Amino acid sequence: RGRGADELIIEEVFGGRLYTGPEFVKYNLTLRAKIKSSPPFMKSDFDTMCKGNSYSTTIHTINSLIVKVAKLTVVEPVYRGSANGVLPQPFWEQNAEGSRGGVDGAFMSTTKNPDVAKSYAGGSEAGGTPMVMEMEQGMVDRGAAIEWLSQYPHEVEVVFNPLTCIELRKARTDGNMIMLDMSLSVNLLSPTIEKVIAKLKASSLNLLDLFMLDFQANGVQKSDTILDVLHGCRRRLSDHPGTWFNDAANFKAATSEALEAREEVFKRMLHGGLQPTYLKAFAVLATTAIDSRQLRNLAAHDQLKPRDEVLARRDKYFLWSRGVVTEVDNGKVGVRVGLEQLTDLPPTKALIVREAGVGALMRMAAAVGNGPLVDALIKEGVGVLVADAMANTPLHLAAAAGHAHVCRALLAQGADATVANQGSQTASDLARTNKHLAVMRLFNPTLSDNEFTVEACAASPRLVAAAAGDVVMLSEAGAKDEGPRTALMIASRAAKIEVVEALLRTASDGLVNAQSASGCTALFLAAETGDEHITRLLLRHRANVMLVTSDGSTPMHGSSSGGHVECVIALIEARADVDPANNAGCTPLMSSAEYGHNQVASLEP
C-alpha cells in the first residue's frame, strides 16, 4: 500500500499459499493439458489426477497474486533447476527471426538462490543431464517473490504467470551441469482477479466509450454538450462495483441505459435542428432513434410552399435557376424566376435546397446507404426531393455510391432518375459512371429484369425455394416446374449454387437449355448475373452458348454488358461466338464499351 501497489485480497493469499505446496502439480497440469499440442500422456495424467476439476477460481487468484506482487519484486537473477532436463528443439534452433525459445503455458517457479536450483537439478537419475536455467528479470519482466507466504520459504521462490516467454541466449557448462542463460518476457495481459470479476462492468463502459468514439469519428466534437448524456451515463455506471454487473438483471439494465443514452443524443440532434456538424454522425449511426413529433415538424419545414426559394428548370434543355415558389396545387408548382413565371412544374423540377435539417439528413443517409434510416425518414414524411446547392437529390447520391436498396425506396416515393443536377448528370448517369450495375439495372431494367420480377419468382413454392437457395425446401416443393420460368433459371439468376448443383444432378439437356417467355436460359441468366462458378457448371452440363433471347441477345451479350470478365472468359473457352449482333445491331464488344468495361473489351478469343 505504501508503494502504491494494488492491495491483495485474502483469496489471492490462500491461492498463492496452496500453489507453494503439492497442489501446484495439479494446477500446472491443468494448464498444460488444455494446450492442443500437449502430449497424450499429459492429458491422461490430467484425467487421472484432476478428475475433471479445472481449478478455475484458484488459478485465477494465483495469477492475480502474481500480477500484483510482481510490481514489488526486486530485480535480480532467478534460477530454475531440472533433473533429466530436456528442452524442446525450438530452444536449440533459431527461427526465421533469429530467436530461440518457447512459451510456458503454466505457472513457472524459479528461485533467487542458485543452490536451490542446483539441488533440484542434481536429483537426476543415472544417465540424466542436470540443467539449470539462469534468467534475467527486468523493470517490466518480473515474477512475484512469494517466500513470505510459501510453505517452503527457504526456497525463496519467484513465480511467473502463464504464457511467459523464455528465450535462450547462451549455453555453457559448470562441471557436469548445463547452465543456460535465459531472458524473459512476461504476459503483460494477465488480469487481476478484480478485473476478471469486473469484465461485464468493463464491457458496459466500453460500449459507452464506443458510442462516443463513433460520434466523434463522424464530426461531433468531444467537448460538445450534446454528448453530456453519454458522459453522465458512464459516470453513473462507473460508480457501481464490478460485482453489481455480474447479476444478469443489472447487466441488462446497464446495457439498456447505455442504449437509451445513445438515443437521447440522437433526439437532441433533432431538437437542435440537425445542424451540418451533426448530419454525418446521425446518418451513419442512427436507425430507429427517431423522435417522430420533432421529425415531422422539421419535415414540414422542407415541404414546398409559397415564398420558398427553390432551384427550378423548365425542362432538360434549360439550366437550373433560382426562383421563388408562387403556388403549389395538386402536385404542380408555380415558380417565379426573375421576371418569368413558370407554371405547372412537377416537384422534380422545383427543388428545395437545404444544407441542414432533415432534408439534408435524407441526402446523407442515402449517400452512406443507411436503408433503415431512409425508410424511417420517409415514414415520417421527410421529402426525397430536397437538394443541395448543386441540385443533387438523395437519389443522385445513393446512385453514385451504388446503394440499390436505397434507390429503390426513393423511386417508390417519387424520385426521378432522369432529373439532372447542375452538372447535367442524372442519377442514372452517376450509376453508369461509377459502374454500379445493380443501380443501372434498377433505372434501366434488362429483358430478364422485366420478366423475373419479385412476384414472378415467388409464383410457386418451388421457385421461392430456388430463389432462397433452400435445397431442403426445394425437395419438398415437388420436382416439376410450372410455367415458362424454371427453378434452375431462378437459382442461376440468384447465384444459388447449391440449388443449381442439386437440380443439375438429375437435369436433362432439355431442362438445362429451357427458355423463358423472353428467351432467357439458365446460362444467360448466370452470365448476366456474373456468377462464374454457375456459368462453368452449366457449360459442363452442355448448356447452349448460342441460344438467343427475344431481343437477339446471347449469354455473351449479358456477361459483356455487366463487365463480368470471368464469365466472358468461360464463354470464350466454350467456343461462344464473340461477335454476334442482337436485334438492335449491338455486339458484345459494343455492349462492354458502352458501359465502360475496358477489361472485357480488351479480351481476345
Coordinates of C-alpha atoms in Angstrom, one line a residue:
R1 CA 0.0 0.0 0.0
G2 CA 2.8 2.4 0.9
R3 CA 4.3 1.9 -2.6
G4 CA 1.1 2.5 -4.4
A5 CA 0.5 -1.2 -5.4
D6 CA -2.9 -2.9 -5.6
E7 CA -3.8 -4.5 -2.3
L8 CA -4.1 -8.2 -2.0
I9 CA -7.4 -9.9 -1.1
I10 CA -7.5 -12.9 1.2
E11 CA -8.5 -15.3 -1.7
E12 CA -5.2 -14.4 -3.5
V13 CA -3.1 -15.1 -0.4
F14 CA -4.8 -18.5 0.0
G15 CA -4.3 -19.3 -3.7
G16 CA -0.6 -18.4 -3.5
R17 CA -0.2 -20.5 -0.3
L18 CA -1.7 -23.5 -2.0
Y19 CA 0.5 -23.1 -5.0
T20 CA 3.7 -23.4 -3.0
G21 CA 2.7 -26.8 -1.8
P22 CA 2.0 -30.1 -3.6
E23 CA -1.1 -28.7 -5.2
F24 CA 1.0 -26.8 -7.8
V25 CA 1.3 -30.1 -9.7
K26 CA -2.4 -30.2 -10.4
Y27 CA -2.7 -26.5 -11.3
N28 CA 0.2 -26.6 -13.8
L29 CA -1.0 -30.0 -15.2
T30 CA -4.5 -28.4 -15.8
L31 CA -3.0 -25.5 -17.7
R32 CA -0.6 -27.6 -19.8
A33 CA -3.1 -30.3 -20.6
K34 CA -5.5 -27.8 -22.1
I35 CA -3.0 -26.8 -24.8
K36 CA -3.9 -28.5 -28.1
S37 CA -0.3 -29.6 -28.8
S38 CA 0.3 -31.1 -25.4
P39 CA 1.3 -34.8 -25.5
P40 CA -1.3 -37.5 -24.9
F41 CA 0.3 -38.7 -21.6
M42 CA -0.2 -35.2 -20.1
K43 CA -4.0 -35.3 -20.9
S44 CA -4.2 -38.7 -19.5
D45 CA -2.4 -37.6 -16.3
F46 CA -4.8 -34.7 -16.0
D47 CA -7.8 -37.0 -16.2
T48 CA -6.3 -39.4 -13.6
M49 CA -5.1 -36.8 -11.2
C50 CA -7.5 -33.9 -11.5
K51 CA -10.7 -35.9 -12.2
G52 CA -12.1 -33.2 -14.5
N53 CA -11.6 -30.4 -12.0
S54 CA -10.1 -27.3 -13.8
Y55 CA -9.5 -25.3 -10.6
S56 CA -10.6 -22.2 -12.4
T57 CA -11.1 -20.0 -9.4
T58 CA -7.9 -20.9 -7.7
I59 CA -5.8 -20.5 -10.8
H60 CA -7.4 -17.0 -11.4
T61 CA -6.5 -16.0 -7.8
I62 CA -2.9 -17.2 -8.1
N63 CA -2.5 -15.4 -11.4
S64 CA -3.9 -12.2 -9.8
L65 CA -1.5 -12.5 -6.9
I66 CA 1.5 -12.7 -9.3
V67 CA 0.3 -9.7 -11.3
K68 CA 0.1 -7.6 -8.1
V69 CA 3.2 -8.8 -6.2
A70 CA 5.5 -8.8 -9.3
K71 CA 5.4 -5.0 -9.3
L72 CA 7.2 -5.0 -5.9
T73 CA 9.8 -7.7 -6.7
V74 CA 13.5 -6.6 -6.5
V75 CA 15.1 -7.0 -9.9
E76 CA 17.7 -9.8 -9.7
P77 CA 18.6 -13.1 -11.5
V78 CA 16.4 -16.1 -10.8
Y79 CA 17.1 -19.8 -11.3
R80 CA 15.3 -22.9 -12.3
G81 CA 16.7 -26.4 -12.0
S82 CA 15.6 -29.5 -13.9
A83 CA 16.6 -33.1 -13.3
N84 CA 16.8 -35.1 -16.5
G85 CA 16.0 -31.8 -18.2
V86 CA 15.4 -31.9 -22.0
L87 CA 14.4 -28.7 -23.8
P88 CA 12.3 -28.8 -27.0
Q89 CA 14.0 -28.3 -30.3
P90 CA 12.9 -24.7 -30.7
F91 CA 15.2 -23.8 -27.8
W92 CA 18.3 -25.0 -29.8
E93 CA 17.4 -24.0 -33.4
Q94 CA 16.9 -20.4 -34.4
N95 CA 13.6 -19.5 -36.1
A96 CA 13.3 -17.2 -39.1
E97 CA 13.6 -14.1 -36.8
G98 CA 16.8 -15.4 -35.2
S99 CA 15.5 -16.2 -31.8
R100 CA 15.4 -19.5 -29.8
G101 CA 13.0 -20.4 -27.1
G102 CA 9.3 -21.0 -26.2
V103 CA 6.3 -20.1 -24.1
D104 CA 5.4 -21.8 -20.9
G105 CA 1.7 -22.4 -20.7
A106 CA 1.6 -22.9 -17.0
F107 CA 2.9 -21.1 -13.9
M108 CA 6.7 -21.1 -13.8
S109 CA 8.5 -21.4 -10.5
T110 CA 12.0 -20.1 -10.0
T111 CA 14.3 -19.3 -7.1
K112 CA 16.6 -16.5 -6.1
N113 CA 19.1 -19.0 -4.7
P114 CA 21.2 -20.8 -7.3
D115 CA 22.0 -23.5 -4.8
V116 CA 18.3 -24.4 -4.5
A117 CA 18.0 -24.7 -8.3
K118 CA 21.2 -26.9 -8.4
S119 CA 19.7 -29.2 -5.7
Y120 CA 16.7 -29.8 -8.0
A121 CA 18.9 -30.3 -11.0
G122 CA 21.2 -32.6 -9.0
G123 CA 18.4 -35.1 -8.4
S124 CA 18.7 -36.6 -11.9
E125 CA 18.9 -40.3 -12.2
A126 CA 21.8 -42.2 -13.8
G127 CA 22.3 -41.1 -17.4
G128 CA 20.3 -37.9 -16.9
T129 CA 21.5 -34.4 -17.7
P130 CA 21.3 -31.9 -14.8
M131 CA 20.3 -28.5 -16.1
V132 CA 20.0 -25.0 -14.5
M133 CA 18.5 -22.0 -16.2
E134 CA 19.6 -18.6 -15.1
M135 CA 17.0 -15.9 -16.0
E136 CA 17.4 -12.2 -16.0
Q137 CA 14.5 -10.2 -14.7
G138 CA 13.9 -6.5 -15.7
M139 CA 11.9 -3.5 -14.9
V140 CA 8.9 -4.9 -16.7
D141 CA 9.6 -8.6 -16.9
R142 CA 9.4 -9.6 -13.3
G143 CA 7.9 -12.5 -11.3
A144 CA 6.3 -12.5 -7.9
A145 CA 8.6 -13.1 -4.9
I146 CA 6.4 -15.2 -2.6
E147 CA 8.7 -16.6 0.1
W148 CA 6.7 -14.6 2.6
L149 CA 3.7 -16.9 2.2
S150 CA 5.4 -20.1 1.0
Q151 CA 5.0 -23.5 2.6
Y152 CA 8.8 -23.8 1.9
P153 CA 10.2 -20.3 2.5
H154 CA 13.8 -21.5 2.3
E155 CA 13.3 -21.9 -1.5
V156 CA 12.9 -18.1 -1.9
E157 CA 10.5 -18.7 -4.7
V158 CA 9.8 -16.3 -7.5
V159 CA 6.8 -17.4 -9.7
F160 CA 5.8 -16.2 -13.1
N161 CA 2.3 -16.2 -14.6
P162 CA 1.3 -18.5 -17.5
L163 CA 2.4 -17.7 -21.1
T164 CA 5.8 -16.3 -20.0
C165 CA 8.2 -16.4 -23.0
I166 CA 11.6 -17.9 -22.3
E167 CA 14.4 -17.1 -24.8
L168 CA 17.8 -18.9 -24.8
R169 CA 20.7 -16.6 -25.0
K170 CA 23.7 -18.8 -24.3
A171 CA 24.5 -22.3 -23.1
R172 CA 27.6 -23.3 -21.0
T173 CA 28.8 -26.0 -18.7
D174 CA 29.6 -25.9 -15.0
G175 CA 31.2 -29.3 -14.1
N176 CA 28.6 -31.9 -15.1
M177 CA 25.8 -29.4 -15.2
I178 CA 24.5 -27.5 -18.2
M179 CA 23.9 -23.8 -17.5
L180 CA 21.5 -21.9 -19.7
D181 CA 21.4 -18.1 -19.8
M182 CA 17.8 -17.1 -20.5
S183 CA 15.8 -13.9 -21.0
L184 CA 12.1 -13.5 -20.0
S185 CA 9.1 -11.8 -21.5
V186 CA 6.1 -11.9 -19.1
N187 CA 2.5 -12.0 -20.1
L188 CA 1.5 -8.3 -19.6
L189 CA -2.1 -9.0 -20.4
S190 CA -2.8 -11.1 -17.4
P191 CA -5.7 -9.6 -15.5
T192 CA -6.1 -9.2 -11.7
I193 CA -9.0 -11.0 -10.1
E194 CA -10.8 -7.7 -9.7
K195 CA -10.6 -7.2 -13.5
V196 CA -11.8 -10.8 -14.1
I197 CA -14.8 -10.2 -11.8
A198 CA -15.5 -6.8 -13.4
K199 CA -15.3 -8.0 -17.0
L200 CA -19.0 -7.2 -17.5
K201 CA -18.5 -3.8 -16.0
A202 CA -15.7 -3.1 -18.4
S203 CA -18.0 -4.3 -21.2
S204 CA -20.7 -1.8 -20.3
L205 CA -18.2 1.1 -20.0
N206 CA -16.5 0.1 -23.3
L207 CA -19.9 0.2 -25.0
L208 CA -20.4 3.8 -23.9
D209 CA -16.8 4.7 -25.0
L210 CA -17.5 3.1 -28.4
F211 CA -20.7 5.2 -28.8
M212 CA -18.8 8.4 -28.0
L213 CA -15.9 7.5 -30.4
D214 CA -18.5 6.8 -33.2
F215 CA -20.0 10.2 -32.8
Q216 CA -16.5 11.9 -32.7
A217 CA -15.4 9.9 -35.7
N218 CA -18.3 11.3 -37.6
G219 CA -17.9 15.0 -36.8
V220 CA -19.2 15.6 -33.3
Q221 CA -16.7 17.3 -31.1
K222 CA -15.6 15.5 -27.9
S223 CA -16.4 18.6 -25.9
D224 CA -19.9 19.1 -27.5
T225 CA -22.5 19.3 -24.8
I226 CA -24.8 17.1 -26.9
L227 CA -22.7 14.1 -25.6
D228 CA -23.2 15.0 -21.9
V229 CA -25.9 12.4 -21.6
L230 CA -23.4 9.7 -22.6
H231 CA -20.8 11.1 -20.2
G232 CA -23.3 11.2 -17.4
C233 CA -24.4 7.6 -18.0
R234 CA -20.7 6.5 -17.9
R235 CA -20.2 8.2 -14.6
R236 CA -23.3 6.5 -13.1
L237 CA -22.2 3.1 -14.2
S238 CA -18.6 3.6 -13.1
D239 CA -19.9 4.1 -9.5
H240 CA -21.2 0.6 -9.4
P241 CA -18.8 -2.2 -8.1
G242 CA -17.8 -4.8 -10.6
T243 CA -19.8 -7.5 -8.9
W244 CA -23.0 -5.5 -9.5
F245 CA -22.8 -6.1 -13.2
N246 CA -22.5 -9.9 -12.7
D247 CA -26.2 -10.0 -11.9
A248 CA -27.9 -10.6 -15.2
A249 CA -30.7 -8.2 -14.4
N250 CA -28.3 -5.4 -13.5
F251 CA -26.1 -6.0 -16.6
K252 CA -29.3 -5.9 -18.8
A253 CA -30.3 -2.6 -17.1
A254 CA -26.8 -1.1 -17.7
T255 CA -26.9 -2.0 -21.4
S256 CA -30.4 -0.6 -21.7
E257 CA -29.3 2.6 -20.0
A258 CA -26.4 3.0 -22.4
L259 CA -28.6 2.4 -25.5
E260 CA -31.2 4.9 -24.1
A261 CA -28.4 7.5 -23.6
R262 CA -27.3 7.0 -27.2
E263 CA -30.9 7.5 -28.5
E264 CA -31.2 10.6 -26.3
V265 CA -28.2 12.1 -28.2
F266 CA -30.0 11.5 -31.5
K267 CA -33.1 13.2 -30.1
R268 CA -31.1 16.2 -29.0
M269 CA -29.6 16.4 -32.5
L270 CA -33.1 16.5 -33.9
H271 CA -34.2 19.1 -31.3
G272 CA -31.3 21.3 -32.4
G273 CA -32.5 21.2 -36.0
L274 CA -29.8 18.9 -37.3
Q275 CA -27.0 21.3 -37.8
P276 CA -24.4 20.4 -40.5
T277 CA -21.9 19.3 -37.9
Y278 CA -24.4 16.5 -36.7
L279 CA -25.6 15.3 -40.1
K280 CA -22.9 12.7 -40.9
A281 CA -23.0 11.2 -37.4
F282 CA -26.8 10.9 -37.4
A283 CA -26.8 9.5 -40.9
V284 CA -24.1 6.9 -40.3
L285 CA -25.1 5.8 -36.8
A286 CA -28.9 6.3 -36.4
T287 CA -31.5 3.8 -37.4
T288 CA -34.7 3.9 -35.4
A289 CA -33.8 6.6 -32.9
I290 CA -36.3 9.0 -34.3
D291 CA -38.4 11.5 -32.3
S292 CA -41.4 11.3 -34.6
R293 CA -43.1 14.5 -33.4
Q294 CA -40.0 16.6 -33.7
L295 CA -39.1 15.0 -37.0
R296 CA -42.5 15.7 -38.5
N297 CA -42.1 19.4 -37.6
L298 CA -38.7 19.5 -39.2
A299 CA -40.0 17.7 -42.3
A300 CA -42.8 20.3 -42.7
H301 CA -40.2 23.0 -42.9
D302 CA -38.9 21.3 -46.1
Q303 CA -42.2 20.9 -47.9
L304 CA -42.8 23.1 -50.9
K305 CA -45.0 26.2 -50.1
P306 CA -45.4 29.7 -51.4
R307 CA -42.4 32.1 -50.9
D308 CA -39.9 29.2 -50.6
E309 CA -36.7 29.7 -52.5
V310 CA -36.0 26.8 -54.9
L311 CA -33.9 25.7 -57.8
A312 CA -36.2 25.5 -60.9
R313 CA -35.9 24.4 -64.5
R314 CA -38.4 24.5 -67.3
D315 CA -37.1 21.3 -69.0
K316 CA -34.0 19.4 -69.6
Y317 CA -32.7 21.9 -72.1
F318 CA -32.6 24.7 -69.6
L319 CA -30.2 25.2 -66.6
W320 CA -31.3 25.3 -63.0
S321 CA -32.2 28.8 -61.9
R322 CA -33.0 30.3 -58.5
G323 CA -36.6 31.2 -58.1
V324 CA -39.5 31.7 -55.6
V325 CA -42.5 29.4 -55.3
T326 CA -45.7 31.3 -56.1
E327 CA -48.2 28.4 -55.7
V328 CA -48.4 24.7 -55.0
D329 CA -51.6 23.0 -56.3
N330 CA -52.4 19.3 -56.9
G331 CA -48.7 18.3 -57.2
K332 CA -47.9 21.2 -59.6
V333 CA -45.7 24.1 -58.7
G334 CA -45.6 27.7 -59.9
V335 CA -42.2 29.4 -59.6
R336 CA -41.2 33.0 -60.5
V337 CA -37.7 33.1 -62.0
G338 CA -36.6 36.7 -62.4
L339 CA -39.4 38.3 -64.5
E340 CA -40.7 35.0 -65.8
Q341 CA -43.4 32.9 -64.3
L342 CA -43.1 29.1 -64.7
T343 CA -46.3 27.2 -64.2
D344 CA -47.3 23.5 -63.8
L345 CA -43.8 22.3 -62.9
P346 CA -43.6 18.8 -61.4
P347 CA -41.9 18.7 -57.9
T348 CA -38.8 17.2 -59.5
K349 CA -38.2 20.5 -61.3
A350 CA -38.7 22.8 -58.3
L351 CA -36.2 21.6 -55.7
I352 CA -36.0 22.9 -52.2
V353 CA -32.3 23.5 -51.2
R354 CA -31.2 22.7 -47.7
E355 CA -27.7 22.3 -46.3
A356 CA -29.0 21.4 -42.8
G357 CA -32.2 19.8 -41.4
V358 CA -33.9 16.5 -42.1
G359 CA -33.8 17.0 -45.9
A360 CA -30.0 17.2 -45.7
L361 CA -30.1 14.2 -43.4
M362 CA -32.1 12.3 -46.0
R363 CA -29.3 13.0 -48.6
M364 CA -26.6 12.0 -46.1
A365 CA -28.4 8.7 -45.2
A366 CA -28.8 7.9 -48.9
A367 CA -25.2 8.6 -49.6
V368 CA -24.0 6.2 -46.8
G369 CA -26.6 3.6 -47.6
N370 CA -28.4 3.6 -44.3
G371 CA -31.6 2.0 -45.6
P372 CA -33.4 1.7 -42.2
L373 CA -32.9 5.4 -41.6
V374 CA -34.1 6.3 -45.1
D375 CA -37.2 4.2 -44.5
A376 CA -37.8 5.9 -41.1
L377 CA -37.4 9.4 -42.6
I378 CA -39.8 8.5 -45.4
K379 CA -42.3 7.2 -42.9
E380 CA -42.3 10.5 -41.0
G381 CA -42.9 12.5 -44.2
V382 CA -39.4 13.7 -45.0
G383 CA -39.2 14.6 -48.7
V384 CA -37.0 12.8 -51.2
L385 CA -36.5 15.9 -53.4
V386 CA -34.6 18.2 -51.0
A387 CA -31.4 19.0 -52.9
D388 CA -28.0 20.6 -52.2
A389 CA -26.7 23.7 -53.9
M390 CA -25.7 21.6 -56.9
A391 CA -29.2 20.2 -57.3
N392 CA -28.1 16.8 -56.1
T393 CA -31.1 14.9 -54.6
P394 CA -30.9 11.9 -52.3
L395 CA -31.3 9.7 -55.4
H396 CA -28.2 11.2 -57.1
L397 CA -26.1 10.5 -54.0
A398 CA -27.4 6.9 -53.5
A399 CA -26.9 6.1 -57.2
A400 CA -23.4 7.5 -57.2
A401 CA -22.5 5.3 -54.2
G402 CA -24.2 2.2 -55.6
H403 CA -26.9 1.7 -52.9
A404 CA -29.6 0.0 -54.9
H405 CA -31.8 -0.7 -52.0
V406 CA -31.9 3.0 -51.1
C407 CA -32.5 3.9 -54.7
R408 CA -35.5 1.6 -54.8
A409 CA -37.0 3.1 -51.7
L410 CA -36.5 6.7 -53.1
L411 CA -38.0 5.8 -56.5
A412 CA -41.1 4.5 -54.8
Q413 CA -41.6 7.9 -53.2
G414 CA -41.4 9.9 -56.4
A415 CA -37.7 10.4 -57.0
D416 CA -36.8 10.7 -60.7
A417 CA -33.7 9.1 -62.2
T418 CA -33.9 11.3 -65.3
V419 CA -33.6 14.6 -63.4
A420 CA -30.1 16.1 -63.9
N421 CA -28.1 18.1 -61.4
Q422 CA -26.2 21.4 -62.0
G423 CA -23.5 19.3 -63.8
S424 CA -26.1 17.9 -66.2
Q425 CA -25.7 14.4 -64.5
T426 CA -28.8 12.3 -63.8
A427 CA -28.8 9.6 -61.1
S428 CA -28.7 7.1 -64.0
D429 CA -25.6 8.8 -65.4
L430 CA -23.8 8.7 -62.0
A431 CA -24.6 5.0 -61.6
R432 CA -23.2 4.3 -65.0
T433 CA -20.1 6.5 -64.5
N434 CA -19.3 4.6 -61.3
K435 CA -20.2 1.2 -62.8
H436 CA -22.9 0.3 -60.3
L437 CA -24.6 -2.4 -62.3
A438 CA -27.4 -3.1 -59.8
V439 CA -28.4 0.5 -59.7
M440 CA -28.1 0.8 -63.5
R441 CA -30.5 -2.1 -63.9
L442 CA -32.9 -0.6 -61.4
F443 CA -33.2 2.5 -63.6
N444 CA -33.0 0.7 -66.9
P445 CA -34.3 -2.9 -66.4
T446 CA -32.9 -5.5 -68.7
L447 CA -35.1 -8.0 -70.5
S448 CA -34.7 -10.5 -67.7
D449 CA -35.4 -7.9 -65.0
N450 CA -38.8 -7.2 -66.6
E451 CA -39.7 -10.9 -66.7
F452 CA -38.1 -12.2 -63.5
T453 CA -39.8 -9.8 -61.1
V454 CA -40.1 -10.4 -57.4
E455 CA -43.7 -11.5 -57.9
A456 CA -42.8 -13.8 -60.8
C457 CA -40.0 -15.5 -58.8
A458 CA -42.5 -16.2 -55.9
A459 CA -45.2 -17.8 -58.2
S460 CA -44.7 -21.2 -56.6
P461 CA -43.1 -22.9 -53.6
R462 CA -40.5 -24.4 -55.9
L463 CA -39.5 -21.1 -57.3
V464 CA -39.4 -19.5 -53.8
A465 CA -37.1 -22.3 -52.6
A466 CA -34.8 -21.8 -55.6
A467 CA -34.6 -18.0 -55.1
A468 CA -33.8 -18.6 -51.4
G469 CA -31.2 -21.2 -52.0
D470 CA -33.1 -23.7 -49.8
V471 CA -32.3 -27.2 -51.1
V472 CA -34.5 -28.9 -48.5
M473 CA -37.5 -26.7 -49.2
L474 CA -36.9 -27.4 -52.9
S475 CA -37.1 -31.1 -52.5
E476 CA -40.3 -30.8 -50.5
A477 CA -41.9 -28.5 -53.2
G478 CA -42.0 -31.2 -55.9
A479 CA -39.9 -32.0 -58.9
K480 CA -41.9 -30.3 -61.7
D481 CA -41.6 -26.7 -62.9
E482 CA -44.8 -24.9 -63.8
G483 CA -44.8 -22.3 -66.4
P484 CA -42.0 -20.9 -68.6
R485 CA -39.7 -19.9 -65.6
T486 CA -37.9 -22.9 -64.1
A487 CA -36.3 -23.3 -60.7
L488 CA -32.9 -23.7 -62.5
M489 CA -33.3 -20.3 -64.1
I490 CA -34.3 -18.7 -60.8
A491 CA -31.4 -20.2 -58.9
S492 CA -28.9 -19.3 -61.7
R493 CA -30.1 -15.7 -61.6
A494 CA -29.9 -15.5 -57.8
A495 CA -26.5 -17.1 -57.7
K496 CA -27.6 -20.0 -55.5
I497 CA -25.0 -22.6 -56.5
E498 CA -26.2 -25.3 -54.0
V499 CA -29.6 -25.3 -55.7
V500 CA -28.1 -25.3 -59.1
E501 CA -25.9 -28.3 -58.3
A502 CA -28.9 -30.2 -56.8
L503 CA -31.0 -29.5 -59.9
L504 CA -28.3 -30.5 -62.4
R505 CA -27.8 -33.9 -60.8
T506 CA -30.9 -35.1 -62.5
A507 CA -31.3 -32.5 -65.2
S508 CA -31.8 -33.3 -68.9
D509 CA -30.4 -31.3 -71.7
G510 CA -33.9 -30.0 -72.2
L511 CA -34.1 -28.5 -68.7
V512 CA -30.6 -27.0 -68.9
N513 CA -31.4 -25.3 -72.2
A514 CA -35.1 -24.4 -71.5
Q515 CA -36.0 -20.9 -72.4
S516 CA -38.4 -18.5 -70.6
A517 CA -41.1 -16.4 -72.2
S518 CA -38.5 -13.8 -73.2
G519 CA -36.0 -16.5 -74.3
C520 CA -33.7 -16.4 -71.3
T521 CA -31.8 -19.6 -70.4
A522 CA -30.2 -20.5 -67.1
L523 CA -26.8 -19.9 -68.8
F524 CA -27.9 -16.4 -70.0
L525 CA -29.1 -15.5 -66.5
A526 CA -25.9 -16.8 -64.8
A527 CA -23.7 -14.9 -67.2
E528 CA -25.7 -11.8 -66.9
T529 CA -25.5 -12.0 -63.1
G530 CA -21.8 -12.6 -63.3
D531 CA -21.5 -15.9 -61.4
E532 CA -18.5 -17.7 -62.9
H533 CA -19.0 -20.9 -60.9
I534 CA -22.6 -21.4 -62.0
T535 CA -21.7 -20.4 -65.6
R536 CA -19.0 -23.0 -65.8
L537 CA -21.2 -25.6 -64.1
L538 CA -23.9 -25.1 -66.7
L539 CA -21.4 -25.3 -69.5
R540 CA -20.2 -28.6 -68.2
H541 CA -23.8 -29.8 -68.4
R542 CA -23.9 -28.9 -72.1
A543 CA -25.6 -25.5 -71.9
N544 CA -26.0 -24.0 -75.3
V545 CA -23.9 -20.8 -75.7
M546 CA -25.7 -19.6 -78.8
L547 CA -29.4 -19.6 -77.7
V548 CA -30.8 -16.1 -78.0
T549 CA -33.4 -14.1 -76.1
S550 CA -36.3 -12.4 -77.8
D551 CA -34.2 -9.3 -78.4
G552 CA -31.5 -11.4 -80.0
S553 CA -29.0 -11.4 -77.1
T554 CA -26.7 -14.3 -76.3
P555 CA -25.1 -15.1 -72.9
M556 CA -22.0 -13.3 -74.3
H557 CA -24.1 -10.1 -74.5
G558 CA -25.3 -10.5 -70.9
S559 CA -21.9 -11.0 -69.4
S560 CA -20.2 -8.3 -71.5
S561 CA -22.7 -5.6 -70.7
G562 CA -22.2 -6.3 -67.0
G563 CA -18.4 -6.3 -67.2
H564 CA -18.2 -9.9 -65.9
V565 CA -14.7 -10.8 -67.2
E566 CA -14.5 -14.3 -65.8
C567 CA -17.9 -15.3 -67.3
V568 CA -16.8 -13.9 -70.7
I569 CA -13.6 -16.0 -70.5
A570 CA -15.6 -19.1 -69.6
L571 CA -17.9 -18.5 -72.6
I572 CA -14.9 -17.9 -74.9
E573 CA -13.4 -21.2 -73.7
A574 CA -16.7 -22.9 -74.6
R575 CA -16.4 -21.6 -78.1
A576 CA -19.1 -19.0 -77.9
D577 CA -19.4 -16.5 -80.8
V578 CA -17.8 -13.3 -79.6
D579 CA -19.3 -11.0 -82.3
P580 CA -23.0 -11.8 -82.7
A581 CA -25.3 -8.8 -83.2
N582 CA -28.7 -8.6 -81.4
N583 CA -31.8 -7.2 -82.9
A584 CA -30.6 -3.7 -82.2
G585 CA -27.4 -4.4 -84.1
C586 CA -25.3 -4.3 -80.8
T587 CA -22.4 -6.8 -80.4
P588 CA -20.9 -7.9 -77.0
L589 CA -17.9 -5.7 -77.7
M590 CA -20.2 -2.7 -78.2
S591 CA -22.1 -3.5 -75.0
S592 CA -18.9 -3.7 -72.9
A593 CA -17.6 -0.4 -74.5
E594 CA -21.0 1.3 -73.9
Y595 CA -20.8 0.6 -70.2
G596 CA -17.1 1.3 -69.8
H597 CA -15.9 -2.2 -69.2
N598 CA -12.5 -1.9 -70.7
Q599 CA -11.2 -5.3 -69.4
V600 CA -14.0 -7.1 -71.2
A601 CA -13.5 -5.1 -74.4
S602 CA -9.8 -5.9 -74.4
L603 CA -10.2 -9.7 -74.2
E604 CA -9.3 -11.6 -77.3
P605 CA -10.7 -15.0 -78.3

